[in-house]
Coordinates of C-alpha atoms in Angstrom, one line a residue:
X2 CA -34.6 13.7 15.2
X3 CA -31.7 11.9 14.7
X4 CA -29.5 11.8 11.4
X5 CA -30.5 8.2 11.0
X6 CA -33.8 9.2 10.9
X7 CA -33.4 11.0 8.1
X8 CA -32.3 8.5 5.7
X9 CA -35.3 7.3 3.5
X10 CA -35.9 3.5 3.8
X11 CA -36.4 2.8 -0.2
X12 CA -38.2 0.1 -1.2
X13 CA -36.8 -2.9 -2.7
X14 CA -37.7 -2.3 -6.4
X15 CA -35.5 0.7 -7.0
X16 CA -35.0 3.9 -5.4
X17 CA -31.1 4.8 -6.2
X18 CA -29.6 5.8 -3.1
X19 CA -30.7 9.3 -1.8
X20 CA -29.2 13.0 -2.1
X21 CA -29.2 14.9 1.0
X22 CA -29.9 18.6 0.4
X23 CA -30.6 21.3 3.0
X24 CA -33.8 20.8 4.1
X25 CA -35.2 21.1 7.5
X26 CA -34.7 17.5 8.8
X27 CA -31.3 17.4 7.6
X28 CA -30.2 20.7 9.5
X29 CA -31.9 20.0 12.1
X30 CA -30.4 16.3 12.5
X31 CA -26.8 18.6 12.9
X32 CA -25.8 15.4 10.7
X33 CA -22.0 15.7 11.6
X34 CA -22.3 16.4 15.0
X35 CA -19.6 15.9 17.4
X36 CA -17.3 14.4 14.1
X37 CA -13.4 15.3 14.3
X38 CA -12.0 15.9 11.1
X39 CA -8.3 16.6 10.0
X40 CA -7.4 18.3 7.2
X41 CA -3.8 18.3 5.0
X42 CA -3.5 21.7 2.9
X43 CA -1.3 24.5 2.8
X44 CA -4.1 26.0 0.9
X45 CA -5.9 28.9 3.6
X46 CA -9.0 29.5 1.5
X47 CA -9.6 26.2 0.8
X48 CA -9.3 24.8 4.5
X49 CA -11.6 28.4 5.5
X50 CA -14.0 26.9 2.9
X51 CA -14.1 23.2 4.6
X52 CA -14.4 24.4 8.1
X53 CA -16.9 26.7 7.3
X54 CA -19.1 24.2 5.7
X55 CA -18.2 21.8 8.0
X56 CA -18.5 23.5 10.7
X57 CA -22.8 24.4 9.4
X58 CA -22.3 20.7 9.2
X59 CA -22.1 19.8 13.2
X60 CA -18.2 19.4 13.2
X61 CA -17.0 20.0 16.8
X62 CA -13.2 19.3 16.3
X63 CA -11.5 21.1 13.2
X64 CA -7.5 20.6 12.8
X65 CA -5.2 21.6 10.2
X66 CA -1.6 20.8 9.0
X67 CA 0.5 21.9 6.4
X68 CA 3.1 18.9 6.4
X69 CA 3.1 15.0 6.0
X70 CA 4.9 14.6 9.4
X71 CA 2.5 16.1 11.3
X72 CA -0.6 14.7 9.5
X73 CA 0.7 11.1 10.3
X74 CA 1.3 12.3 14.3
X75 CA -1.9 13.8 14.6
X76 CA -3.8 10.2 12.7
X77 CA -1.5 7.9 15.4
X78 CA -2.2 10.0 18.6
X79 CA -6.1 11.1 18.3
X80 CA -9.4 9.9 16.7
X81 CA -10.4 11.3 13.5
X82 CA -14.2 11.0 11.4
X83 CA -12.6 12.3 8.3
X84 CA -9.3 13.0 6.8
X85 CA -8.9 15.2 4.1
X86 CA -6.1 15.4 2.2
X87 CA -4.7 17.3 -1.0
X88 CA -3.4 15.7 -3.6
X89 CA -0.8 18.6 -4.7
X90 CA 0.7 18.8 -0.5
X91 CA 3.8 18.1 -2.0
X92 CA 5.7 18.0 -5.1
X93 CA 7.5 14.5 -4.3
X94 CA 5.2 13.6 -1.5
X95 CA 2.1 13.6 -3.5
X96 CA -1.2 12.7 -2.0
X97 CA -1.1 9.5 -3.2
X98 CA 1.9 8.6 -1.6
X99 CA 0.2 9.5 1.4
X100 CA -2.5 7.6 1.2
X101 CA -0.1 4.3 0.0
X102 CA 1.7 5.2 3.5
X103 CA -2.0 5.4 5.6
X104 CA -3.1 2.0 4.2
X105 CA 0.5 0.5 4.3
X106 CA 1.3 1.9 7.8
X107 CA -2.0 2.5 9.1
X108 CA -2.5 3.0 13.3
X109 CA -4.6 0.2 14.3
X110 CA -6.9 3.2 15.9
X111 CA -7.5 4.5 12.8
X112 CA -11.3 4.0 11.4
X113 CA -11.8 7.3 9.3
X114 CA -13.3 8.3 6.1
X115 CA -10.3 9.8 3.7
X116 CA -11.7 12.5 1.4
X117 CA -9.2 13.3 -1.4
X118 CA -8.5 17.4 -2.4
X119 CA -6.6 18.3 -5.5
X120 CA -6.9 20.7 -8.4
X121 CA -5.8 17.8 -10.7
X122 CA -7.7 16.9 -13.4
X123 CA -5.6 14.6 -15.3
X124 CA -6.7 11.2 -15.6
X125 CA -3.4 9.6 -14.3
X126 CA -4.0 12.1 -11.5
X127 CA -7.3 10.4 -10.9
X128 CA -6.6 6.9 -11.5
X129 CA -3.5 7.2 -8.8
X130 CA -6.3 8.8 -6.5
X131 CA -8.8 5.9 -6.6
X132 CA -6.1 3.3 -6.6
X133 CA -5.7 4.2 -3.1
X134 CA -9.1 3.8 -2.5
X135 CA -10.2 6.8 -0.5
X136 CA -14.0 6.9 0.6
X137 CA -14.3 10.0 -2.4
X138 CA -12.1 12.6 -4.0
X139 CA -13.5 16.4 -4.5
X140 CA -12.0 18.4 -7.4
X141 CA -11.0 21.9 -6.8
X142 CA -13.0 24.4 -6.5
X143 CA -15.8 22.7 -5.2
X144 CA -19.0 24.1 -3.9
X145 CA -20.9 23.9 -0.6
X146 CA -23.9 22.1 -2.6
X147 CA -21.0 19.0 -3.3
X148 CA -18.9 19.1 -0.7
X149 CA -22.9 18.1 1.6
X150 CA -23.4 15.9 -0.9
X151 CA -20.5 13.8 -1.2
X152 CA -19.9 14.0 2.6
X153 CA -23.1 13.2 4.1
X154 CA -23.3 10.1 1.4
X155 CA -20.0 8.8 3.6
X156 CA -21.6 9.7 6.9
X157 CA -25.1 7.9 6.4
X158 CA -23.0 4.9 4.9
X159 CA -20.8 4.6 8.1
X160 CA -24.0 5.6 10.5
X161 CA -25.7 2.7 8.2
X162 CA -23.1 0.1 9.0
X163 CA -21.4 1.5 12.4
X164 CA -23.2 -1.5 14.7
X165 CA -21.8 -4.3 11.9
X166 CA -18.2 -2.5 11.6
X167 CA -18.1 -2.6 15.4
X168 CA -19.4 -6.3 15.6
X169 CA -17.0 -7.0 13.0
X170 CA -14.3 -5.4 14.6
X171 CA -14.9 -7.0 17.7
X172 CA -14.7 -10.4 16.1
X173 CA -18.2 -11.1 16.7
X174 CA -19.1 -12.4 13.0
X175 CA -22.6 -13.6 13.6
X176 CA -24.0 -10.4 15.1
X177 CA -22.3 -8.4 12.2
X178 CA -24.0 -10.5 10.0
X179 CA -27.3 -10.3 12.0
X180 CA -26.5 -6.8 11.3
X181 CA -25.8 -6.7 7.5
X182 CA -29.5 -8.4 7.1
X183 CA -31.1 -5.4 8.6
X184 CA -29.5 -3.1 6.3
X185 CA -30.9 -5.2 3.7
X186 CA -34.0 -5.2 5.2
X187 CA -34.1 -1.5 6.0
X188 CA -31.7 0.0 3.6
X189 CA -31.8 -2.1 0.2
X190 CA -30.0 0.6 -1.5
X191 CA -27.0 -0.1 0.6
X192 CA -27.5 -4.2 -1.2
X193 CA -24.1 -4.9 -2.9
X194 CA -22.3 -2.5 -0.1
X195 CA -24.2 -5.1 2.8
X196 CA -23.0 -8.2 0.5
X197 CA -19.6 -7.3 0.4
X198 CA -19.5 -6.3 4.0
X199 CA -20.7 -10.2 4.3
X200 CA -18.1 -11.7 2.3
X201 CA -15.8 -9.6 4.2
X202 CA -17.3 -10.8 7.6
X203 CA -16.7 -14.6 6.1
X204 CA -13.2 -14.3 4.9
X205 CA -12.6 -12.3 8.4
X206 CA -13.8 -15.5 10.2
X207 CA -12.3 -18.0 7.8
X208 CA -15.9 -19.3 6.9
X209 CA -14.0 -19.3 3.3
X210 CA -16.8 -22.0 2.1
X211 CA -19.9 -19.3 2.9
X212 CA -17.9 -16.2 1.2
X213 CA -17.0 -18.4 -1.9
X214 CA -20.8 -19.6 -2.0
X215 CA -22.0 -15.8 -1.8
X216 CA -19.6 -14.7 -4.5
X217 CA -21.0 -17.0 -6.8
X218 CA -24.7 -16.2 -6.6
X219 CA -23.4 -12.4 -6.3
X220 CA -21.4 -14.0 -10.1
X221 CA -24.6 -15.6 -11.4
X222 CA -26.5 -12.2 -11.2
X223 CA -24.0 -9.6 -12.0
X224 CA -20.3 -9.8 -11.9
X225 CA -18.5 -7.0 -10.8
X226 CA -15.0 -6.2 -11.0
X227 CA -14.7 -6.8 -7.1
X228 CA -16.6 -10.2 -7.0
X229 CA -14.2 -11.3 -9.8
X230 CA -11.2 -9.7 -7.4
X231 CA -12.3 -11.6 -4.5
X232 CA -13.0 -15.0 -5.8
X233 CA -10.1 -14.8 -7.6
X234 CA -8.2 -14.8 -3.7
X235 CA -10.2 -17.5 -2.5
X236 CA -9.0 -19.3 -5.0
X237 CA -5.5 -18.5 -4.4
X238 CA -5.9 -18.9 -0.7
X239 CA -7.2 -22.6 -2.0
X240 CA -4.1 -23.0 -4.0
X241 CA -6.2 -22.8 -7.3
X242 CA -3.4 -20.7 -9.2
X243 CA -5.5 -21.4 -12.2
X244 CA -8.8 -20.4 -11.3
X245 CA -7.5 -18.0 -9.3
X246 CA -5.9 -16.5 -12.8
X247 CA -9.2 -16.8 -14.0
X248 CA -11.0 -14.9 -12.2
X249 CA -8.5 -12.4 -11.8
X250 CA -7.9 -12.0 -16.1
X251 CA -11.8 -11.5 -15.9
X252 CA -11.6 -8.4 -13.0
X253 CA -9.2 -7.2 -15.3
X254 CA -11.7 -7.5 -18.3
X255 CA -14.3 -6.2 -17.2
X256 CA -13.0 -3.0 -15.8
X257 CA -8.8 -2.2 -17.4
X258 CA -8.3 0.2 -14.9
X259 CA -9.4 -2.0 -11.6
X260 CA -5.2 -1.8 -10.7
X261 CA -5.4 -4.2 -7.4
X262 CA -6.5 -6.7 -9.9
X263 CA -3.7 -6.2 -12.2
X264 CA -1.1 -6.3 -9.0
X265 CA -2.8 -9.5 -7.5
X266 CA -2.1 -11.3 -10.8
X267 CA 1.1 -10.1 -11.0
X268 CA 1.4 -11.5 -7.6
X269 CA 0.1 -15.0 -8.9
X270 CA 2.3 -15.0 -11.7
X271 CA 5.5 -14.3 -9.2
X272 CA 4.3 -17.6 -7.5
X273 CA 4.1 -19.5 -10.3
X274 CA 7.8 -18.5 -11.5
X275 CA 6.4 -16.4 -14.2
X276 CA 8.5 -13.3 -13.5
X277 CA 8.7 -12.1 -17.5
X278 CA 5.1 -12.2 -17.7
X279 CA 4.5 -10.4 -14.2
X280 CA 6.9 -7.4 -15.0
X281 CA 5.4 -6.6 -18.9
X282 CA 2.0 -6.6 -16.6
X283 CA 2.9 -4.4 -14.3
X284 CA 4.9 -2.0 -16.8
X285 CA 2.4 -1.6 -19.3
X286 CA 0.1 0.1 -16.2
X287 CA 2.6 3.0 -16.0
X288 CA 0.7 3.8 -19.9
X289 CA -2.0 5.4 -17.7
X290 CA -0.8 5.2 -14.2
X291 CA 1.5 6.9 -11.8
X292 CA 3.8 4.0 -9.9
X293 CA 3.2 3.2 -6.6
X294 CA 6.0 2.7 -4.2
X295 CA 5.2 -0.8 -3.9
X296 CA 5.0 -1.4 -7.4
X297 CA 8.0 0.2 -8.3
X298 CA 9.8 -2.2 -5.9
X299 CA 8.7 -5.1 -7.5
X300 CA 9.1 -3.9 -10.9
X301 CA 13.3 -3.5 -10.0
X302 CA 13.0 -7.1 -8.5
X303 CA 11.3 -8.2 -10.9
X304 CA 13.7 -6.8 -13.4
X305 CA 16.7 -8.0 -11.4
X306 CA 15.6 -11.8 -11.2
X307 CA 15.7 -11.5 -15.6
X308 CA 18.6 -10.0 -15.4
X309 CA 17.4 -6.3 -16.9
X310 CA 20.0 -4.6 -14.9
X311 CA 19.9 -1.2 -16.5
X312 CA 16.0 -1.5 -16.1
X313 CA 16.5 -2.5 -12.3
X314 CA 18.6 0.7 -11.9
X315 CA 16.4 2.9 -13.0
X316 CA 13.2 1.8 -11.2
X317 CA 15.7 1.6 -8.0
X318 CA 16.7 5.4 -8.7
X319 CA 12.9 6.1 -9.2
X320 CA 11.8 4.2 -5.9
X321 CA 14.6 5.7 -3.7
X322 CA 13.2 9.2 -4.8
X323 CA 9.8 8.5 -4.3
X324 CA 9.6 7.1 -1.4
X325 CA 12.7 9.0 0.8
X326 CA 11.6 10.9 3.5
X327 CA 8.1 8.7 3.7
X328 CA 7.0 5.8 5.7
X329 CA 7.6 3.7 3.2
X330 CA 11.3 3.6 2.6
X331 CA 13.1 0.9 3.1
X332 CA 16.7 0.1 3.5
X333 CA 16.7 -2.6 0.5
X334 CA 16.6 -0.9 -1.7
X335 CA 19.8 1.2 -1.3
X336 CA 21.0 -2.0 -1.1
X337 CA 19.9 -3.6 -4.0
X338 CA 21.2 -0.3 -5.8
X339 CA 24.5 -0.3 -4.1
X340 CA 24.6 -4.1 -5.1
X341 CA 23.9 -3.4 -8.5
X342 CA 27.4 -0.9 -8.7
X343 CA 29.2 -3.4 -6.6
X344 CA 28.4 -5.8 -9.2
X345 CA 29.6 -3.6 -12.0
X346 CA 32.9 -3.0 -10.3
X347 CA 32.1 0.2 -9.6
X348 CA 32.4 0.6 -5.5
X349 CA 32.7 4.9 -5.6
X350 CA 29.4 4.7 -6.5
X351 CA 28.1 2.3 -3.8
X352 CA 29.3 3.7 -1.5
X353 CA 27.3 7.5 -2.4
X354 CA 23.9 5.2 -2.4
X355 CA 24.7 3.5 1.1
X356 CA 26.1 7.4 2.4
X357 CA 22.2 8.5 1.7
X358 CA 20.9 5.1 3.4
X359 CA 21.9 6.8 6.6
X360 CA 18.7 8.5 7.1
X361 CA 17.3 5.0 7.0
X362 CA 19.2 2.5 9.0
X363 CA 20.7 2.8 12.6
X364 CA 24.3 4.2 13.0
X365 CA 26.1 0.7 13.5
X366 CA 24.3 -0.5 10.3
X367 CA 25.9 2.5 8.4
X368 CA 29.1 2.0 10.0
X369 CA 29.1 -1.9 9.1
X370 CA 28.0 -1.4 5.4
X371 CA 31.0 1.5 5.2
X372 CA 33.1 -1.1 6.6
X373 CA 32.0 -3.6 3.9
X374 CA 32.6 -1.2 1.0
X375 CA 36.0 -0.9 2.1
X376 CA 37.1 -4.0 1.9
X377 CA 35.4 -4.3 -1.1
X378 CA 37.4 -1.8 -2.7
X379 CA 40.7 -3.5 -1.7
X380 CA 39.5 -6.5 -2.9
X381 CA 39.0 -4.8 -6.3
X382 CA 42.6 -3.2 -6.1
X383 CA 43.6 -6.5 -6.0
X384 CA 44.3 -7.1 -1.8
X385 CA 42.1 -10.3 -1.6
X386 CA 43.6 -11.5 1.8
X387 CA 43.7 -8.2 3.3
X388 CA 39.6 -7.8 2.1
X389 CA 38.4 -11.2 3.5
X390 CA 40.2 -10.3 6.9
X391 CA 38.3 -7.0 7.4
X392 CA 35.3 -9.0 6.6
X393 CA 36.0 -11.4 9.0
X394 CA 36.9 -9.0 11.1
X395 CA 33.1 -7.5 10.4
X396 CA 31.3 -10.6 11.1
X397 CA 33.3 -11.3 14.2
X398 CA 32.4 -7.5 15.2
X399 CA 28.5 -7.9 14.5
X400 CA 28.1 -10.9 16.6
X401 CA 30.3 -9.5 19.7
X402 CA 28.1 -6.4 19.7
X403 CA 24.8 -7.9 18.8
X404 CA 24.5 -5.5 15.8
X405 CA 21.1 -6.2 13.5
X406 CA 21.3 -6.3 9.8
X407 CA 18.3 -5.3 8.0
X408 CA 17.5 -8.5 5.6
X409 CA 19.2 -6.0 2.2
X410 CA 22.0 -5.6 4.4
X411 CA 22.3 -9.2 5.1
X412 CA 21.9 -10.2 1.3
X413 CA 24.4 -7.5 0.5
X414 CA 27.1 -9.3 3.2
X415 CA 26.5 -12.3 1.9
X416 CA 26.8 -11.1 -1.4
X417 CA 30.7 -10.0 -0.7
X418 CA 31.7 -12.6 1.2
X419 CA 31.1 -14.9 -1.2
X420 CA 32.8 -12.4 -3.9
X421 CA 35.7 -12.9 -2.1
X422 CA 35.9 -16.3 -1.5
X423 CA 34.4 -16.4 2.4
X424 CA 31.8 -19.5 1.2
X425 CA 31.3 -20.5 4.4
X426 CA 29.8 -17.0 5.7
X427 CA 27.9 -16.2 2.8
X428 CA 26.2 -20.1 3.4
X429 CA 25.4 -19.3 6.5
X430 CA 24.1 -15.8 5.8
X431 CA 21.8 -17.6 3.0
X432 CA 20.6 -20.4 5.7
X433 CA 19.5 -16.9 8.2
X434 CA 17.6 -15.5 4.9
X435 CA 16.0 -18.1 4.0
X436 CA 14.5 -18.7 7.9
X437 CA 12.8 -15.4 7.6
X438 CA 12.4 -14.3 3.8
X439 CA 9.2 -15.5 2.7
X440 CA 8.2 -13.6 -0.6
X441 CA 9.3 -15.9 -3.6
X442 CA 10.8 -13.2 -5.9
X443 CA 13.3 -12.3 -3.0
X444 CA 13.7 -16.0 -2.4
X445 CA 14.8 -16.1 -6.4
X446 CA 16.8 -12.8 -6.0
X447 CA 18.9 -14.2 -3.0
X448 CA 19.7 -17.4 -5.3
X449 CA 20.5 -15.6 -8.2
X450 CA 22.8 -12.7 -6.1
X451 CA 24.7 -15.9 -4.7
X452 CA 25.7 -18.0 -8.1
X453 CA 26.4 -15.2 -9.3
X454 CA 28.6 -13.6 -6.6
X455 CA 30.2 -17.2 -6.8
X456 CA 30.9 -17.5 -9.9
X457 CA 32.3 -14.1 -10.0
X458 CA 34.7 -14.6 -6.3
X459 CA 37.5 -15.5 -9.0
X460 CA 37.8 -11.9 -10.0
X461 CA 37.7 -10.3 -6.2

């Protein structure tokens, strides 16, 4: 017998869906057999206690690794059914920051279930857990009788919906949806998991008219939070900033702690120029949240384009922690931190932030932005003439060896140049930005970092 076999085909009227316990057709199904799964956790019990289990289970392929690194080498080079991964790996590199770096960064060969471990119980804990949306989350200890239960629920969804993930996949909408109406047929209990994997199929083939249709009569019947979420993108997608807002305010409503519906607003907002209104959003989640990487970074640009400087600092000094060493770090923002000393006169401490940005950016970045803080400095100690030659001498040195900047290191170039007077370069450095910057807020920041670098060239 097979292990979809063994999943009851509930009526229509009701049947909730199924728990899986030990009995005969389920052993003998082997339900995960020939799964690969990879496991995060320094912890030996608890990884003896998941391969054993597991193993009962029909899992043929069992690794383990103890570090971040290795855990994102192993998802890139094989093929994994399950991750699992424990919250408490680290004590910067939390579990949620992995997960942020698997959905940010994720290998395009990457179609496993992520199971969540930690001995957490906090509700901040939990909340920064789900916002990551892993497939489910087990609390330590947890016993052989939940671990089944919760995993096999995963399994019989993805055995359920493997033919319409793989049409999908393959871009071949109509047989995925040919496939989603069997499930309703066969599985009803799988109904608002099938519907979304519909409007999902729709959006996926730009049939934006048949998802938005769907999402209504999904609305008319019972709203929630997700339907809200997605119609709320159509809308934006449409241009329909206030229905989109909407919809969005009413994901938000109906369930406070839905956070992707909280950052798409804020997202919104940004478009519409409403930067004050976007940043009190997105700090007030940090009541009962944990910050993201990616919402710390638009909480410090968000911060910067109202001109909270000492609030920009802070959530710079927070990002750079978090997210150093990860997948996620990003050169900008020891940029935007070493712009923010620059700013207040205070080029010592630039140059510290742009020494630690070496791990980050290639060697003739470094050796450019050390170059640039130099003549900074003597343009502060009052050798203007002597600082716009060693920029010019900078510029003429990047374009004869076809040297890169990363787009911080580009606004902080332009940023000095036209602090000291070079109006020319920092123009054209602004015309390159603007060709390949897209997101509004840094579009704002780049106009703001320039009148203000102008205003300011008097004092170089």
């Amino acid at each position: 017998m097979s292990f979809l076999e063994t999943i009851p085909r509930l009526d229509a009227k009701g049947g909730r869906e199924p728990e899986y316990g030990w009995g005969k057709a389920f052993k003998d199904s082997l339900p995960l057999q020939g799964c690969a799964v990879l496991v995060l956790d320094r912890s030996v019990p608890s990884t003896k206690h998941l391969k054993d289990e597991l193993t009962l289970m029909g899992v043929s392929q069992f690794d383990v690794v103890t570090n971040p690194n290795d855990f994102f080498r192993f998802v890139a080079e094989r093929s994994y059914d399950f991750v699992f991964c424990d919250y408490n790996i680290d004590e910067r590199r939390t579990g949620a920051v992995i997960l942020e770096e698997l959905r940010t960064r994720q290998p395009a060969n990457f179609t496993g279930s992520v199971v969540v471990l930690s001995g957490d119980r906090s509700a901040a804990a939990l909340l920064s857990m789900m916002e990551q949306e892993p497939d489910t989350f087990l609390i330590k200890p947890f016993s052989a009788e939940e671990l089944s239960r919760r995993i096999i629920r995963i399994h019989a969804r993805r055995m359920v919906f493997r033919l319409a993930q793989k049409a999908l996949n393959s871009k071949q909408y109509d047989v995925a949806l040919a496939h989603c109406q069997e499930i309703l047929r066969d599985f009803p209990h799988y109904d608002k998991e099938a519907l979304k994997f519909m409007v999902d199929v729709y959006l996926a083939a730009q049939r934006l008219e048949q998802a938005d249709t769907l999402l209504k009569q999904q609305a008319a019947v019972a709203s929630p939070a997700w339907v809200d979420l997605y119609l709320g993108r159509l809308c934006r997608s449409r241009g329909e900033r206030s229905e989109a807002e909407s919809w969005l305010r009413k994901a938000i409503s109906t369930a406070p702690h839905y956070l992707i519906a909280h950052e798409e607003l804020a997202d919104l907002l940004v478009e519409a120029g409403r930067f004050e209104e976007a940043l009190s959003m997105l700090d007030a989640l940090h009541t009962f949240a944990i910050p993201t990487v990616r919402r710390l970074r638009r909480l410090s640009e968000l911060a910067e384009l109202q001109g909270y400087d000492e609030r920009k600092k802070n959530y710079l000094n927070r990002l750079i922690e978090k997210s150093l060493g990860t997948t996620l770090v990003s050169a900008s923002d020891f940029y935007r931190l070493a712009q923010h000393y620059i700013e207040a006169n205070r080029p010592d401490e630039a140059a510290k932030v742009l020494s630690r940005m070496r791990v980050v950016v290639d060697g003739s970045e470094a050796e450019m932005t050390e170059g640039m803080m130099l003549a900074y400095g003597h343009g502060l100690q009052g050798s203007t003439d002597l600082a716009r030659q060693e920029l010019e001498a900078i510029a003429k040195k990047q374009i004869a060896k076809g040297i890169q900047l990363s787009i911080g290191g580009k606004i902080m170039f332009m940023m000095l140049c036209a602090r000291l007077g070079l109006v020319k370069k920092a123009e054209s450095l602004k015309l390159q930005l603007f060709k390949t910057v897209q997101d509004k807020a840094t579009l704002a920041r780049i106009r703001r970092i320039e009148q203000r670098s102008l205003n300011n060239s008097g004092a170089a």
